[in-house]
Amino acid sequence: MSYNSLQRKTRELISRWLKNRDYLLYLSHSGDNGMWTLIFDVKGPYALFKKPFTPVSPVSFPFPPPPTIIGLIGSICGYDKDEYLELIGWNRIRIGVCLMMPVQRLRAGINLVNTKGNKYFRLVPGNPRIQIPHEFIKEAHYRVYATNGHPEAMADLESHLRNGTNIY
């Protein structure tokens, strides 16, 4: 199959998917490596993809990083937290994320219990609460592209997405 015919077939499948508004698009082509791609949408009212270098006041990435998507796939398929990386094939899976809506950031203070200097986690007299600013993504909507994972894991993911089920 030539590159142009594959590109044309991909465009036709995507346009058909956009017209039908299916939950899942399954692309396949018979190339040398038999690569196939699952495309699905993830959305919710709020999201927080914490940047690791912001320990005090959590700031969010505008989109989910690949380890988050791999964890999401593992939770949809019901894989244990100790085995999902190997089952999905973390060293070979390729993930892409597309923003479907403009990023809207929401900053809010979250009240937490102040436990500094208190090894039993009881309320501190006088100042029992502490307010930590958080940054959330509002009305998060993303399109996820997953390809080249373990065939069994990709088949599990496809069946769960088609049936609208998840384990965790």
Coordinates of C-alpha atoms in Angstrom, one line a residue:
M1 CA 0.0 0.0 0.0
S2 CA 1.5 3.3 -1.0
Y3 CA 1.8 6.3 1.3
N4 CA -0.7 8.4 -0.6
S5 CA -3.4 5.6 -0.6
L6 CA -2.8 5.1 3.1
Q7 CA -3.1 8.8 3.7
R8 CA -6.3 8.9 1.7
K9 CA -7.8 5.9 3.5
T10 CA -6.9 7.5 6.9
R11 CA -8.6 10.8 5.9
E12 CA -11.8 8.9 4.7
L13 CA -11.9 6.9 8.0
I14 CA -11.5 10.1 10.1
S15 CA -14.1 12.0 8.1
R16 CA -16.6 9.1 8.5
W17 CA -15.8 8.9 12.2
L18 CA -16.4 12.7 12.6
K19 CA -19.8 12.4 10.8
N20 CA -21.0 9.3 12.8
R21 CA -19.5 10.5 16.1
D22 CA -18.5 7.0 17.1
Y23 CA -16.8 6.6 20.4
L24 CA -13.9 4.7 18.9
L25 CA -12.1 4.8 15.6
Y26 CA -10.1 1.7 14.6
L27 CA -7.5 2.3 11.9
S28 CA -5.5 -0.6 10.4
H29 CA -3.2 -1.0 7.5
S30 CA -1.1 -3.8 6.2
G31 CA 2.3 -2.3 6.3
D32 CA 5.5 -4.1 7.0
N33 CA 4.9 -4.0 10.7
G34 CA 1.1 -4.4 10.7
M35 CA 0.7 -1.3 12.9
W36 CA -2.8 -0.3 14.0
T37 CA -4.0 2.7 16.0
L38 CA -6.8 3.1 18.5
I39 CA -8.3 6.6 18.7
F40 CA -10.6 7.6 21.5
D41 CA -11.8 10.7 23.4
V42 CA -11.2 11.4 27.1
K43 CA -13.1 14.3 28.7
G44 CA -14.3 15.5 32.0
P45 CA -15.3 18.6 33.9
Y46 CA -11.9 19.1 35.6
A47 CA -8.4 17.7 35.2
L48 CA -5.1 18.0 37.0
F49 CA -1.9 16.7 35.4
K50 CA 0.6 17.8 38.1
K51 CA 4.0 19.0 37.1
P52 CA 6.6 17.1 39.2
F53 CA 8.6 20.2 39.9
T54 CA 5.8 22.1 41.6
P55 CA 5.6 20.3 45.0
V56 CA 3.9 23.1 47.1
S57 CA 1.2 24.5 44.9
P58 CA 0.2 22.0 42.1
V59 CA 0.3 23.4 38.6
S60 CA -1.1 21.3 35.7
F61 CA 0.2 20.4 32.3
P62 CA -2.3 21.5 29.7
F63 CA -2.6 17.9 28.5
P64 CA -2.1 14.4 30.0
P65 CA 1.5 13.3 29.6
P66 CA 2.2 9.8 28.2
P67 CA 2.7 8.0 31.5
T68 CA -0.8 9.3 32.5
I69 CA -2.3 7.8 29.3
I70 CA -0.6 4.5 29.9
G71 CA -2.0 4.5 33.4
L72 CA -5.5 5.3 32.0
I73 CA -5.2 2.4 29.5
G74 CA -4.2 0.1 32.4
S75 CA -7.1 1.2 34.5
I76 CA -9.6 0.8 31.7
C77 CA -8.3 -2.8 31.0
G78 CA -8.1 -3.6 34.7
Y79 CA -4.4 -4.3 34.9
D80 CA -2.7 -4.4 38.3
K81 CA -0.5 -1.4 39.1
D82 CA 2.5 -3.7 39.3
E83 CA 2.0 -5.3 35.9
Y84 CA 0.3 -2.8 33.6
L85 CA 3.6 -1.4 32.2
E86 CA 4.7 -4.7 31.0
L87 CA 1.3 -5.8 29.8
I88 CA 0.8 -2.6 27.7
G89 CA 4.4 -2.6 26.5
W90 CA 5.6 0.8 27.9
N91 CA 8.9 0.6 25.9
R92 CA 7.2 0.2 22.5
I93 CA 3.7 1.9 22.7
R94 CA 3.4 5.2 20.9
I95 CA 1.0 7.8 22.3
G96 CA -0.3 11.0 20.9
V97 CA -2.7 13.5 22.5
C98 CA -4.7 16.2 20.7
L99 CA -6.4 19.1 22.4
M100 CA -10.1 19.1 21.4
M101 CA -11.0 22.3 23.2
P102 CA -9.0 25.3 24.2
V103 CA -7.3 25.0 27.6
Q104 CA -9.2 26.8 30.3
R105 CA -7.2 27.1 33.5
L106 CA -8.9 27.4 36.9
R107 CA -7.0 28.4 40.0
A108 CA -8.5 27.7 43.3
G109 CA -7.4 27.4 46.9
I110 CA -8.0 24.0 48.5
N111 CA -8.4 23.7 52.2
L112 CA -6.2 21.0 53.7
V113 CA -5.7 19.9 57.3
N114 CA -2.5 21.4 58.8
T115 CA -0.5 18.5 60.1
K116 CA 3.0 20.2 60.4
G117 CA 4.8 19.1 63.5
N118 CA 2.0 16.7 64.4
K119 CA 2.9 13.1 64.0
Y120 CA -0.6 11.8 64.8
F121 CA -2.3 14.0 62.1
R122 CA -4.7 15.7 64.6
L123 CA -5.9 19.2 64.1
V124 CA -3.5 21.8 65.2
P125 CA -5.1 24.2 67.7
G126 CA -5.4 27.8 66.5
N127 CA -4.7 27.2 62.8
P128 CA -6.2 23.8 61.9
R129 CA -6.4 24.3 58.2
I130 CA -4.0 25.5 55.5
Q131 CA -5.0 26.7 52.1
I132 CA -3.0 25.5 49.1
P133 CA -3.5 27.0 45.6
H134 CA -4.1 24.5 42.9
E135 CA -4.4 24.9 39.1
F136 CA -7.0 22.8 37.3
I137 CA -8.0 22.3 33.7
K138 CA -11.7 23.1 33.2
E139 CA -13.8 21.2 30.6
A140 CA -10.9 19.0 29.6
H141 CA -11.4 17.2 26.3
Y142 CA -8.6 15.3 24.6
R143 CA -8.3 12.8 21.7
V144 CA -5.8 10.0 22.4
Y145 CA -4.0 8.1 19.7
A146 CA -2.4 4.8 20.9
T147 CA -0.4 2.5 18.6
N148 CA 2.2 -0.2 18.6
G149 CA 1.3 -1.6 22.1
H150 CA 1.1 -5.2 22.9
P151 CA -1.6 -6.8 20.7
E152 CA -3.4 -8.4 23.6
A153 CA -3.5 -5.1 25.5
M154 CA -4.7 -3.2 22.5
A155 CA -7.4 -5.8 21.9
D156 CA -8.5 -5.5 25.5
L157 CA -8.6 -1.7 25.2
E158 CA -10.6 -1.9 22.0
S159 CA -13.2 -4.3 23.5
H160 CA -13.6 -2.1 26.6
L161 CA -14.0 1.0 24.6
R162 CA -16.4 -0.5 22.2
N163 CA -18.6 -1.8 25.0
G164 CA -18.2 1.3 27.1
T165 CA -16.9 -0.6 30.1
N166 CA -13.9 -0.2 32.4
I167 CA -12.5 -2.1 35.4
Y168 CA -11.3 0.7 37.7

